[in-house]
Coordinates of N, CA, C and O in Angstrom, one line a residue:
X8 N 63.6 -21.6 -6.9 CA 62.2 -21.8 -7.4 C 61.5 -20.4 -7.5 O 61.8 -19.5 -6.7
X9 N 60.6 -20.4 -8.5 CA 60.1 -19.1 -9.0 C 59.3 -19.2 -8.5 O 58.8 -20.3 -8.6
X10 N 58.3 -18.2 -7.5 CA 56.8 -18.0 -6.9 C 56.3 -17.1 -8.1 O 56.8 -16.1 -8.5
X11 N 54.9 -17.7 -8.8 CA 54.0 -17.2 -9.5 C 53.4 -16.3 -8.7 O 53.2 -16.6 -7.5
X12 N 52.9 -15.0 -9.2 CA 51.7 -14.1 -8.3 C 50.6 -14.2 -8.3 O 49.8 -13.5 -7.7
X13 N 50.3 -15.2 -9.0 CA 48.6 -15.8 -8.7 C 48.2 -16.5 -7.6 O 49.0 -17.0 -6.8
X14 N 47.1 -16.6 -7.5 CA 46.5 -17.1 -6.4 C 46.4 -18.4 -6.7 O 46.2 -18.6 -7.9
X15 N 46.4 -19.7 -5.6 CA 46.2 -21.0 -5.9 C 44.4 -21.4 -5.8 O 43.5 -20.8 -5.2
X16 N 44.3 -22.3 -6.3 CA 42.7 -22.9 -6.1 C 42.2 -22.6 -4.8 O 41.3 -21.9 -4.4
X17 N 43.2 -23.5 -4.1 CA 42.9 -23.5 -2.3 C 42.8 -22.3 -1.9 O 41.8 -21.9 -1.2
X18 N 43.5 -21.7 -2.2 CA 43.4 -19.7 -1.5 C 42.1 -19.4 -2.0 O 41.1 -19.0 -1.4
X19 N 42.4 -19.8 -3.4 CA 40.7 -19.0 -3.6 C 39.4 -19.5 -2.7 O 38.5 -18.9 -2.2
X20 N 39.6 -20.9 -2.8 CA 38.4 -21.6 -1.9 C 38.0 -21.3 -0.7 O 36.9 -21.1 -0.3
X21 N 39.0 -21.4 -0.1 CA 39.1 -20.8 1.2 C 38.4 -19.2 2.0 O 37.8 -18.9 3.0
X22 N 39.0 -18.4 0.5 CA 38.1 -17.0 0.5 C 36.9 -17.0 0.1 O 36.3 -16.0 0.5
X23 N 35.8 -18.1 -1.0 CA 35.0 -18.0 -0.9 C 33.9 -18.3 0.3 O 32.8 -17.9 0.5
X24 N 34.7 -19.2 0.8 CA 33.7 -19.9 2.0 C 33.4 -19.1 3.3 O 32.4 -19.0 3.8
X25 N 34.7 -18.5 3.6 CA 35.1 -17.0 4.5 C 33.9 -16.6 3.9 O 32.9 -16.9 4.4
X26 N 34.0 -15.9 2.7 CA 32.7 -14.7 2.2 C 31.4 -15.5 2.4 O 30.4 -14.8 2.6
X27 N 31.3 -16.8 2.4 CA 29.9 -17.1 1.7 C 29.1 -17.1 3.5 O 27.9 -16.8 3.7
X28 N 30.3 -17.5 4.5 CA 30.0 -17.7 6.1 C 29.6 -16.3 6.5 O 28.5 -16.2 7.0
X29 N 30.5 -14.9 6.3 CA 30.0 -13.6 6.5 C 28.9 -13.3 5.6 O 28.3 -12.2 5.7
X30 N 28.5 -14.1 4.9 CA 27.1 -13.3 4.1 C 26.0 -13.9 4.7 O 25.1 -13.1 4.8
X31 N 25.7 -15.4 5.4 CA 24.9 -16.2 5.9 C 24.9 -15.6 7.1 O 23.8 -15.6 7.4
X32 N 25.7 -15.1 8.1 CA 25.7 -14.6 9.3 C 24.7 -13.0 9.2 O 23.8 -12.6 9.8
X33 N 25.6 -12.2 7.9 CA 25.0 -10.8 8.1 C 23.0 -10.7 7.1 O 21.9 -10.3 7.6
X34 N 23.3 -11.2 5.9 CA 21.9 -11.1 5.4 C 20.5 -11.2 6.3 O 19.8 -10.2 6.3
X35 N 20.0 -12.5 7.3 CA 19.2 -12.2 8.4 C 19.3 -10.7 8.9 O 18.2 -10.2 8.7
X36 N 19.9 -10.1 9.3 CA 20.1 -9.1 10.3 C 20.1 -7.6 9.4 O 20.0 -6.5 9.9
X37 N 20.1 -7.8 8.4 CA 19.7 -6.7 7.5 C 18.6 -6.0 7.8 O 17.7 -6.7 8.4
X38 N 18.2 -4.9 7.6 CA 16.8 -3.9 8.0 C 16.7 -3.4 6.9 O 17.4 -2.6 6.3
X39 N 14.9 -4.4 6.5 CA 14.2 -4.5 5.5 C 13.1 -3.5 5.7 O 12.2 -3.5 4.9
X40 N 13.2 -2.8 6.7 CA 11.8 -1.5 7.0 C 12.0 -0.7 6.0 O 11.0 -0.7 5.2
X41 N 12.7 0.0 5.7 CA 12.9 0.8 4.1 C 11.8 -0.2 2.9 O 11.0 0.4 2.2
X42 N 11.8 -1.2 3.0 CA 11.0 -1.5 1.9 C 9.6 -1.7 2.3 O 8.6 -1.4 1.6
X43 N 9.6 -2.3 3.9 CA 8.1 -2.9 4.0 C 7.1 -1.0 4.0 O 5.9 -0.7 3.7
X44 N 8.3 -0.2 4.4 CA 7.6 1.2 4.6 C 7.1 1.7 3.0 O 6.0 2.2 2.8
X45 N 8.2 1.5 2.0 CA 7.9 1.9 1.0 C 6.6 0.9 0.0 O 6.1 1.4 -1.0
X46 N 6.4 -0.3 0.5 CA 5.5 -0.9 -0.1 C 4.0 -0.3 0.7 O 2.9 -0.3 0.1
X47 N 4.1 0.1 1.9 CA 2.4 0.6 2.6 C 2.4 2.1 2.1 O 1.5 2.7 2.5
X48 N 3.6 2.9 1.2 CA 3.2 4.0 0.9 C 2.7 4.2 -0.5 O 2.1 5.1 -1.0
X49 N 3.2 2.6 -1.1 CA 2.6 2.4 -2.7 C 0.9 2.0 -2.8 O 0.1 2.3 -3.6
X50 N 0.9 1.3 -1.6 CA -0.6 0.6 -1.4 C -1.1 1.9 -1.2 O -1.8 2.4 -2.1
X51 N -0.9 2.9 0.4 CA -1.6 3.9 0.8 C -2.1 5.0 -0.9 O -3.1 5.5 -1.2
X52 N -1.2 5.0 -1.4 CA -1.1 5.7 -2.6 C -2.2 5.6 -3.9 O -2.7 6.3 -4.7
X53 N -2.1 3.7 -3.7 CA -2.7 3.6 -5.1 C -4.4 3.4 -4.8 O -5.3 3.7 -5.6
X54 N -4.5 2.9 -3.4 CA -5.9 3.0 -2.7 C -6.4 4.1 -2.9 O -7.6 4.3 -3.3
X55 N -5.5 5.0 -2.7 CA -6.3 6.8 -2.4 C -6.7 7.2 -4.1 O -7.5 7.9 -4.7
X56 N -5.9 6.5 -4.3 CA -6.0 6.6 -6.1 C -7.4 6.2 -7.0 O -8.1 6.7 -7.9
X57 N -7.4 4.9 -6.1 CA -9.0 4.1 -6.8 C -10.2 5.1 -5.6 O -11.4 5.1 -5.8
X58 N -9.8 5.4 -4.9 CA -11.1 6.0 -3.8 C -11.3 7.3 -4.7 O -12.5 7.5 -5.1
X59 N -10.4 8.1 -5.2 CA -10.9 9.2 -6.0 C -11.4 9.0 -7.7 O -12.1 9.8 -8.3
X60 N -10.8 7.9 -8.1 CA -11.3 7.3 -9.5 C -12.9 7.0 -9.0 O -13.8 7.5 -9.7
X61 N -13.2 6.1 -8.0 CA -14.3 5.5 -7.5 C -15.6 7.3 -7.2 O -16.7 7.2 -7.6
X62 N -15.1 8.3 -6.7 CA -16.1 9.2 -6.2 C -15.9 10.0 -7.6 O -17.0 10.4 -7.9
X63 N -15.1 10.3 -8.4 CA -15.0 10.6 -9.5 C -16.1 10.3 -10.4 O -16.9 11.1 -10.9
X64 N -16.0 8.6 -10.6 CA -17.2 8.1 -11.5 C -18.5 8.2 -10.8 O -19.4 8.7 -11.4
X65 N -18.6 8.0 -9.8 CA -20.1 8.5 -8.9 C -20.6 10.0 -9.4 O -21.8 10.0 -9.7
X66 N -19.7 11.3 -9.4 CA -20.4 12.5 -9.8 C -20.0 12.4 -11.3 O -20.6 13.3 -12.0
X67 N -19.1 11.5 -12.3 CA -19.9 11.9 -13.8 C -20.6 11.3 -14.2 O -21.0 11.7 -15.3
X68 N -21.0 10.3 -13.8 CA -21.7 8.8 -14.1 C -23.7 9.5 -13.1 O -24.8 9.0 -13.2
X69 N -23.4 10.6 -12.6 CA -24.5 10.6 -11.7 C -25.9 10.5 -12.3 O -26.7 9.7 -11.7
X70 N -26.2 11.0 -13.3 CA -27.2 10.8 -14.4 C -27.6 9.3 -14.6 O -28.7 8.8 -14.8
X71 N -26.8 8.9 -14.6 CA -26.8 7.5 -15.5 C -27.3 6.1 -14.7 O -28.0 5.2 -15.0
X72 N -26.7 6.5 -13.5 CA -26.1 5.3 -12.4 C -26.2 6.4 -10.9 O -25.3 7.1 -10.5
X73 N -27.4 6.2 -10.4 CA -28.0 7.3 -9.4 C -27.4 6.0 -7.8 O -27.0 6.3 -6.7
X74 N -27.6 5.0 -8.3 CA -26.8 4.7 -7.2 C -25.3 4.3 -6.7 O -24.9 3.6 -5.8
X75 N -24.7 5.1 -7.8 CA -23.1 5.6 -7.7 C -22.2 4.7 -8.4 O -22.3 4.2 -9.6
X76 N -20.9 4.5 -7.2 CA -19.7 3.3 -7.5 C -19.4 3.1 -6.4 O -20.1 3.5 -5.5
X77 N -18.3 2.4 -6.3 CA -17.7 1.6 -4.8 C -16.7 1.1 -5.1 O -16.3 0.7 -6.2
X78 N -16.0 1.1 -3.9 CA -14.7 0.6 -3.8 C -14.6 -0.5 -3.0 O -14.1 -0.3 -1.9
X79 N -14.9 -1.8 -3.4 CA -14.7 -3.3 -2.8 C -13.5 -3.7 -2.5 O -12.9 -4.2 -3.4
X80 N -12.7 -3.7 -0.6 CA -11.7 -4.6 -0.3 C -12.3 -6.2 -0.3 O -13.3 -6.5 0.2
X81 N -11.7 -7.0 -0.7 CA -11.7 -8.5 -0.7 C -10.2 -9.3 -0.2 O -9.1 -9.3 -0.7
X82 N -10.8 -9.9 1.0 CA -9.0 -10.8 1.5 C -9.7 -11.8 0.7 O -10.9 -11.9 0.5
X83 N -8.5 -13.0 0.3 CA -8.3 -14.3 -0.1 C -7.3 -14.6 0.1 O -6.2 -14.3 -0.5
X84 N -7.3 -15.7 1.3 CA -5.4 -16.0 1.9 C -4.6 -15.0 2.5 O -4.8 -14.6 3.6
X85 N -3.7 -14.6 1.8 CA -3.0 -13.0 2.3 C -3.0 -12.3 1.0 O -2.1 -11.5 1.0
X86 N -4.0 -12.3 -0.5 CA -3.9 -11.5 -0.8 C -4.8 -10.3 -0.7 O -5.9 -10.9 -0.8
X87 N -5.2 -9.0 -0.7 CA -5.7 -8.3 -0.7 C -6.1 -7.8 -2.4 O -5.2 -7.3 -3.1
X88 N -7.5 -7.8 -3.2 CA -7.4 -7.0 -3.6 C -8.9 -6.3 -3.5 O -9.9 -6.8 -3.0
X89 N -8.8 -5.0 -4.3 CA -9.4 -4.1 -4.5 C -10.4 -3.1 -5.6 O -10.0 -2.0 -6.0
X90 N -11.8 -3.8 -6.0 CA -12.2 -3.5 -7.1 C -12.7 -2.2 -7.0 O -12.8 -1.7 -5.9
X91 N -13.1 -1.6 -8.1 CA -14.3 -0.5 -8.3 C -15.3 -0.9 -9.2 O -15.2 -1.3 -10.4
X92 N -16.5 -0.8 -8.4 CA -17.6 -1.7 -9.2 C -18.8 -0.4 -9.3 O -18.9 0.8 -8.8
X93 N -19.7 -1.2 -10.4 CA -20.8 0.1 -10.1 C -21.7 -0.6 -9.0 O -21.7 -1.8 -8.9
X94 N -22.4 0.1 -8.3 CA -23.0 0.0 -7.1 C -24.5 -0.9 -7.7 O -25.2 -1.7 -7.1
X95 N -24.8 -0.5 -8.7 CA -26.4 -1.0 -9.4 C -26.2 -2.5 -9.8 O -26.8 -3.4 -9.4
X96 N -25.4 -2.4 -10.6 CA -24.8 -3.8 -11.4 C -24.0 -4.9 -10.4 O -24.1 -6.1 -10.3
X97 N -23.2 -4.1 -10.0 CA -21.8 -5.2 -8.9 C -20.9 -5.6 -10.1 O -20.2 -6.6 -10.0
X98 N -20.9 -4.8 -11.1 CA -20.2 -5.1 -12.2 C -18.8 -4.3 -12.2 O -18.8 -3.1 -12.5
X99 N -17.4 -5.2 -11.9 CA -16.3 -4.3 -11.6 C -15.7 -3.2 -12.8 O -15.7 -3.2 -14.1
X100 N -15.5 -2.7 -12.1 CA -14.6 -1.5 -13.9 C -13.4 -1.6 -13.8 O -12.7 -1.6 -14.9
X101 N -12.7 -1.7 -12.6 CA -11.3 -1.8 -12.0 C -10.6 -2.8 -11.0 O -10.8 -2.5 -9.9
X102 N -9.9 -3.9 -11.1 CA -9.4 -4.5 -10.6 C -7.8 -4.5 -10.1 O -6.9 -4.8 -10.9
X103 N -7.4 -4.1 -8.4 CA -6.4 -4.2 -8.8 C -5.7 -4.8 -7.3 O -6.3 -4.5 -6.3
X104 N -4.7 -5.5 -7.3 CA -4.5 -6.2 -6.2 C -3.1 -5.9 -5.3 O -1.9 -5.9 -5.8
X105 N -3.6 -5.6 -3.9 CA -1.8 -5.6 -2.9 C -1.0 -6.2 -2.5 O -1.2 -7.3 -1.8
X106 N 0.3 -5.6 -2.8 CA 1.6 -6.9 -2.1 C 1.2 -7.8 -0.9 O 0.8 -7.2 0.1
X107 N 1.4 -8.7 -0.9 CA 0.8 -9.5 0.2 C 1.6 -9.3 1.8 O 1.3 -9.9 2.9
X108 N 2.4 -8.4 1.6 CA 3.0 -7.4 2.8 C 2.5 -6.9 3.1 O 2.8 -7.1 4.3
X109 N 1.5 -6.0 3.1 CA 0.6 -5.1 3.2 C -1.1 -5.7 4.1 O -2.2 -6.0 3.6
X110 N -0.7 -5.7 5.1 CA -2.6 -6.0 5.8 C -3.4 -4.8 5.8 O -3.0 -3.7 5.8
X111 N -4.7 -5.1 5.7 CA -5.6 -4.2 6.1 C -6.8 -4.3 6.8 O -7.6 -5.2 6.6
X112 N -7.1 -3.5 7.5 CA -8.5 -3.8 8.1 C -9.4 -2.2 8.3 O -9.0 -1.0 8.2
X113 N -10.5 -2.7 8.5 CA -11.5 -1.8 8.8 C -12.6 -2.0 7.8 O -13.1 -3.0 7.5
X114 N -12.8 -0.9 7.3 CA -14.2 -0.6 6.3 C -13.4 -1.5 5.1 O -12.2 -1.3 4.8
X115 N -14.6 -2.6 4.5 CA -14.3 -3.2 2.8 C -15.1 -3.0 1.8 O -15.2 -3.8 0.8
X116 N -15.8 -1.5 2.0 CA -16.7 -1.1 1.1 C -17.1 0.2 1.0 O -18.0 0.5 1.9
X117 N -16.8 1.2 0.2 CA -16.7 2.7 0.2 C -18.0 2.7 -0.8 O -18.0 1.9 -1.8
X118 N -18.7 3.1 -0.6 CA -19.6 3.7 -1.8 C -20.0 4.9 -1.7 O -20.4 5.4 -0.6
X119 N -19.9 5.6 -3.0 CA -20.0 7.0 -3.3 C -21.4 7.1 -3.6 O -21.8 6.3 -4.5
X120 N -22.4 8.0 -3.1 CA -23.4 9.0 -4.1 C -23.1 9.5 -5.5 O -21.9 9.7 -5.9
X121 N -24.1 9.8 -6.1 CA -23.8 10.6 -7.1 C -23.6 11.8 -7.0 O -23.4 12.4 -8.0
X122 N -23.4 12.4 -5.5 CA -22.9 13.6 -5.4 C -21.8 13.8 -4.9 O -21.4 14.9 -4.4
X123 N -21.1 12.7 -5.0 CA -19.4 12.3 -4.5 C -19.6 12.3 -2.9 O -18.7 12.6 -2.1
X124 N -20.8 12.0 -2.5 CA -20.1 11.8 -0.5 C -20.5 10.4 -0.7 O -21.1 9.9 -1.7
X125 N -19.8 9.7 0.9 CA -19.8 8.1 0.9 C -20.8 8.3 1.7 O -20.9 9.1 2.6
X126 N -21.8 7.2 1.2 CA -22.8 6.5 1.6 C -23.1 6.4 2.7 O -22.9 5.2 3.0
X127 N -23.8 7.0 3.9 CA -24.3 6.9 4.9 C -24.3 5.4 5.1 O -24.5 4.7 4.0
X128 N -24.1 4.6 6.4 CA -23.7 3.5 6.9 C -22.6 2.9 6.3 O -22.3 1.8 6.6
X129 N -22.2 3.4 5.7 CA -20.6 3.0 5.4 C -19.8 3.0 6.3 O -19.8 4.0 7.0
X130 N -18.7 2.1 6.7 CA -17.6 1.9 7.5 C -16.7 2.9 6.8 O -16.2 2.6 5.7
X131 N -16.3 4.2 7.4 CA -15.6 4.9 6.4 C -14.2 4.8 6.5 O -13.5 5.3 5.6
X132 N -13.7 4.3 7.6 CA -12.7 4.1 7.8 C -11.5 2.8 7.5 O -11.8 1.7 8.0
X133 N -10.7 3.0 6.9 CA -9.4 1.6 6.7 C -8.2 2.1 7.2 O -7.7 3.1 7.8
X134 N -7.9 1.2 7.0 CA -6.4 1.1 8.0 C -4.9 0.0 6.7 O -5.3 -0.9 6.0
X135 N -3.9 0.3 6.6 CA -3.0 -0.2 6.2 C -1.5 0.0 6.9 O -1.1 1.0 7.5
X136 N -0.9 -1.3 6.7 CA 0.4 -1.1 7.5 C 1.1 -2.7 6.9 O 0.7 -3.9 7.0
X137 N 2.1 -2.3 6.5 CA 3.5 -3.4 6.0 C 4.3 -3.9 7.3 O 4.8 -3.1 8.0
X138 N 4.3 -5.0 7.5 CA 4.7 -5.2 8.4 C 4.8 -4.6 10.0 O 5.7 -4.8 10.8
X139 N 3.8 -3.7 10.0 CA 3.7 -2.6 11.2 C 4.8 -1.9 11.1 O 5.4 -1.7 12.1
X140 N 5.3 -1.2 10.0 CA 6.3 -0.1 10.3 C 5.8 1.2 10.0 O 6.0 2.1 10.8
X141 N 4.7 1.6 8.7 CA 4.2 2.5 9.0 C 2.6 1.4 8.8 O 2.3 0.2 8.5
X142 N 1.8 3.2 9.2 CA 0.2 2.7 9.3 C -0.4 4.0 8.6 O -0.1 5.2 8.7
X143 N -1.6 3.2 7.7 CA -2.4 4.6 7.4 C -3.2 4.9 7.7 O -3.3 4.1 8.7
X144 N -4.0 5.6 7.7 CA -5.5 5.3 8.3 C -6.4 6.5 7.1 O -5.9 7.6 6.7
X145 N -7.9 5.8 6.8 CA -8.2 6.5 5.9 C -9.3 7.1 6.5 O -9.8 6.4 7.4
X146 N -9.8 8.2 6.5 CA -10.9 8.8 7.3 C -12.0 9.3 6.3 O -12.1 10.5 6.4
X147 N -12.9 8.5 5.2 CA -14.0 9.2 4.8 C -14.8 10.6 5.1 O -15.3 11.4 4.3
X148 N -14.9 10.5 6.3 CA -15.5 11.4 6.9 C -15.2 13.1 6.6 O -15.8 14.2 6.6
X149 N -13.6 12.6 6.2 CA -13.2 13.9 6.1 C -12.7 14.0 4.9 O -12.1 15.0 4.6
X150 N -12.7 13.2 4.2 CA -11.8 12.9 3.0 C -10.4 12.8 2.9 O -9.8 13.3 1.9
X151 N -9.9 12.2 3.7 CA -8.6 12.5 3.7 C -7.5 11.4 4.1 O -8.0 10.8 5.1
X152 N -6.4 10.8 3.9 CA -5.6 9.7 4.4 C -4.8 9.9 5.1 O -3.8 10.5 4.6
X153 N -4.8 9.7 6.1 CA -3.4 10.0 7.1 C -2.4 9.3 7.4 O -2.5 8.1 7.6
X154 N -1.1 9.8 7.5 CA 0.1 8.6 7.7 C 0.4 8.9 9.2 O 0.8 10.1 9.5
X155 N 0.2 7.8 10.2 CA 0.8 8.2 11.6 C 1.9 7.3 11.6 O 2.3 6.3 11.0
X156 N 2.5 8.1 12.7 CA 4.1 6.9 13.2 C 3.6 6.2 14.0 O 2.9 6.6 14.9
X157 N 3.9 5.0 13.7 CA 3.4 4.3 14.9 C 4.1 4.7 16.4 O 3.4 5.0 17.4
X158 N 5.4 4.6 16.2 CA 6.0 4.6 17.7 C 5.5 6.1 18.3 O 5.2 6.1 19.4
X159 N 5.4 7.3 17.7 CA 4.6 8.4 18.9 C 3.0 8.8 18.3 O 2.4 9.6 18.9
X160 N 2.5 8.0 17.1 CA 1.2 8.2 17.3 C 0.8 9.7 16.7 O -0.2 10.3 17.0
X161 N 1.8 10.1 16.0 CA 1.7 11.9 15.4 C 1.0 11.7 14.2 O 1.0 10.6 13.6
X162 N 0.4 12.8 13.8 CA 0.5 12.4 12.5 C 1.6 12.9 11.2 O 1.9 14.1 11.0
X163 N 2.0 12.0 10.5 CA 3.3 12.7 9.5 C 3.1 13.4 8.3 O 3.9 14.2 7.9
X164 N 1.8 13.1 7.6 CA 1.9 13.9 6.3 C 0.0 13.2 6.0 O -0.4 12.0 6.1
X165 N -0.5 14.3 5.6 CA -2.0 14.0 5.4 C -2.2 14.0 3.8 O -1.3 14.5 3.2
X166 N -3.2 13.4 3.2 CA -3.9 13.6 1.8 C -5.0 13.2 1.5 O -5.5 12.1 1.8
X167 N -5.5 14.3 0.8 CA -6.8 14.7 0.4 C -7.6 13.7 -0.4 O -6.9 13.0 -1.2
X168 N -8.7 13.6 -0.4 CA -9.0 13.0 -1.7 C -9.3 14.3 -3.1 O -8.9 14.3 -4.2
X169 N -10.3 15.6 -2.3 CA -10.3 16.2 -3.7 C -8.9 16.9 -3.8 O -8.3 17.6 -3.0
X170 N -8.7 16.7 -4.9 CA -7.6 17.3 -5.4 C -6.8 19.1 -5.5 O -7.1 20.0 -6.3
X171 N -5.5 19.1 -4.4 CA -5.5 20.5 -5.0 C -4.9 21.0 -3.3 O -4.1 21.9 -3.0
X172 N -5.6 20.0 -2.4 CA -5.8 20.3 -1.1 C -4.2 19.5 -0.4 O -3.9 19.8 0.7
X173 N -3.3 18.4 -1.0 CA -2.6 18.1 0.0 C -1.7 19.3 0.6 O -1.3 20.5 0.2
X174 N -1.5 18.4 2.0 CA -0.2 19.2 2.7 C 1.2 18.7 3.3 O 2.0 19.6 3.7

């Protein structure tokens, strides 16, 4: 009798189910911090983004619109988003919304002068973090966003709002 070198149905079946049992065991246990880190560095990013778009239009707009712009956080459910409105009107110019990975708390309302500082009585501060792996924290005060580690509380890499200054 001649043995063919193919594989039979059953062999094959057999190895799929082997694979499909090792993938159901390992997938859970995968470490998804690589992404939850890289999604609070897209948020940290694109925030710091609308906070200088937002103090930007506040000093070219200053003539026009003396009581500035603003940067509106709004939760609904777990999404987060984030407008830039003019401060006179409440009429948004920018709308833009975060992965629902992404929590935030603290200050939900930045408003700029026409001379680009935030608004006396403003909560100047926010906070972001993806599943608690990293955290940001935004410091108006100083103008600046900071990335700490959570586990020693350092800080890792700072940025500016005016431009020219990161380090």
């Amino acid at each position: 009798v001649k043995r063919s070198a193919a594989y039979s149905l059953v062999e094959l079946l057999v190895i799929v189910v082997i694979l499909s049992v090792m993938a159901l065991v390992a997938v859970p246990h995968l470490q998804f911090g690589a992404i939850h880190r890289r999604q609070a560095e897209v948020a940290a990013s694109r925030i710091l983004s609308a906070l200088r778009q937002t103090r930007s239009l506040a000093i070219l707009n200053a003539v026009d619109r003396p009581e500035g712009y603003a940067l509106r956080l709004t939760k609904a459910d777990a999404v987060t988003t984030f407008d830039i409105i003019d401060a006179a009107t409440s009429s948004v110019v920018e709308s833009q919304t975060l992965d629902p990975s992404v929590s935030t708390s603290g200050g939900s309302l930045f408003t700029f002068t026409p001379m680009g500082a935030l608004k006396i009585g403003v909560n100047g501060s926010l906070s972001l973090s993806a599943d608690g792996t990293k955290h940001y924290s935004v410091c108006m005060m100083d103008e600046e966003l900071v990335e700490i580690v959570e586990r020693t509380l350092k800080v890792a890499r700072q940025f500016f709002l005016t431009p020219g200054k990161q380090m």
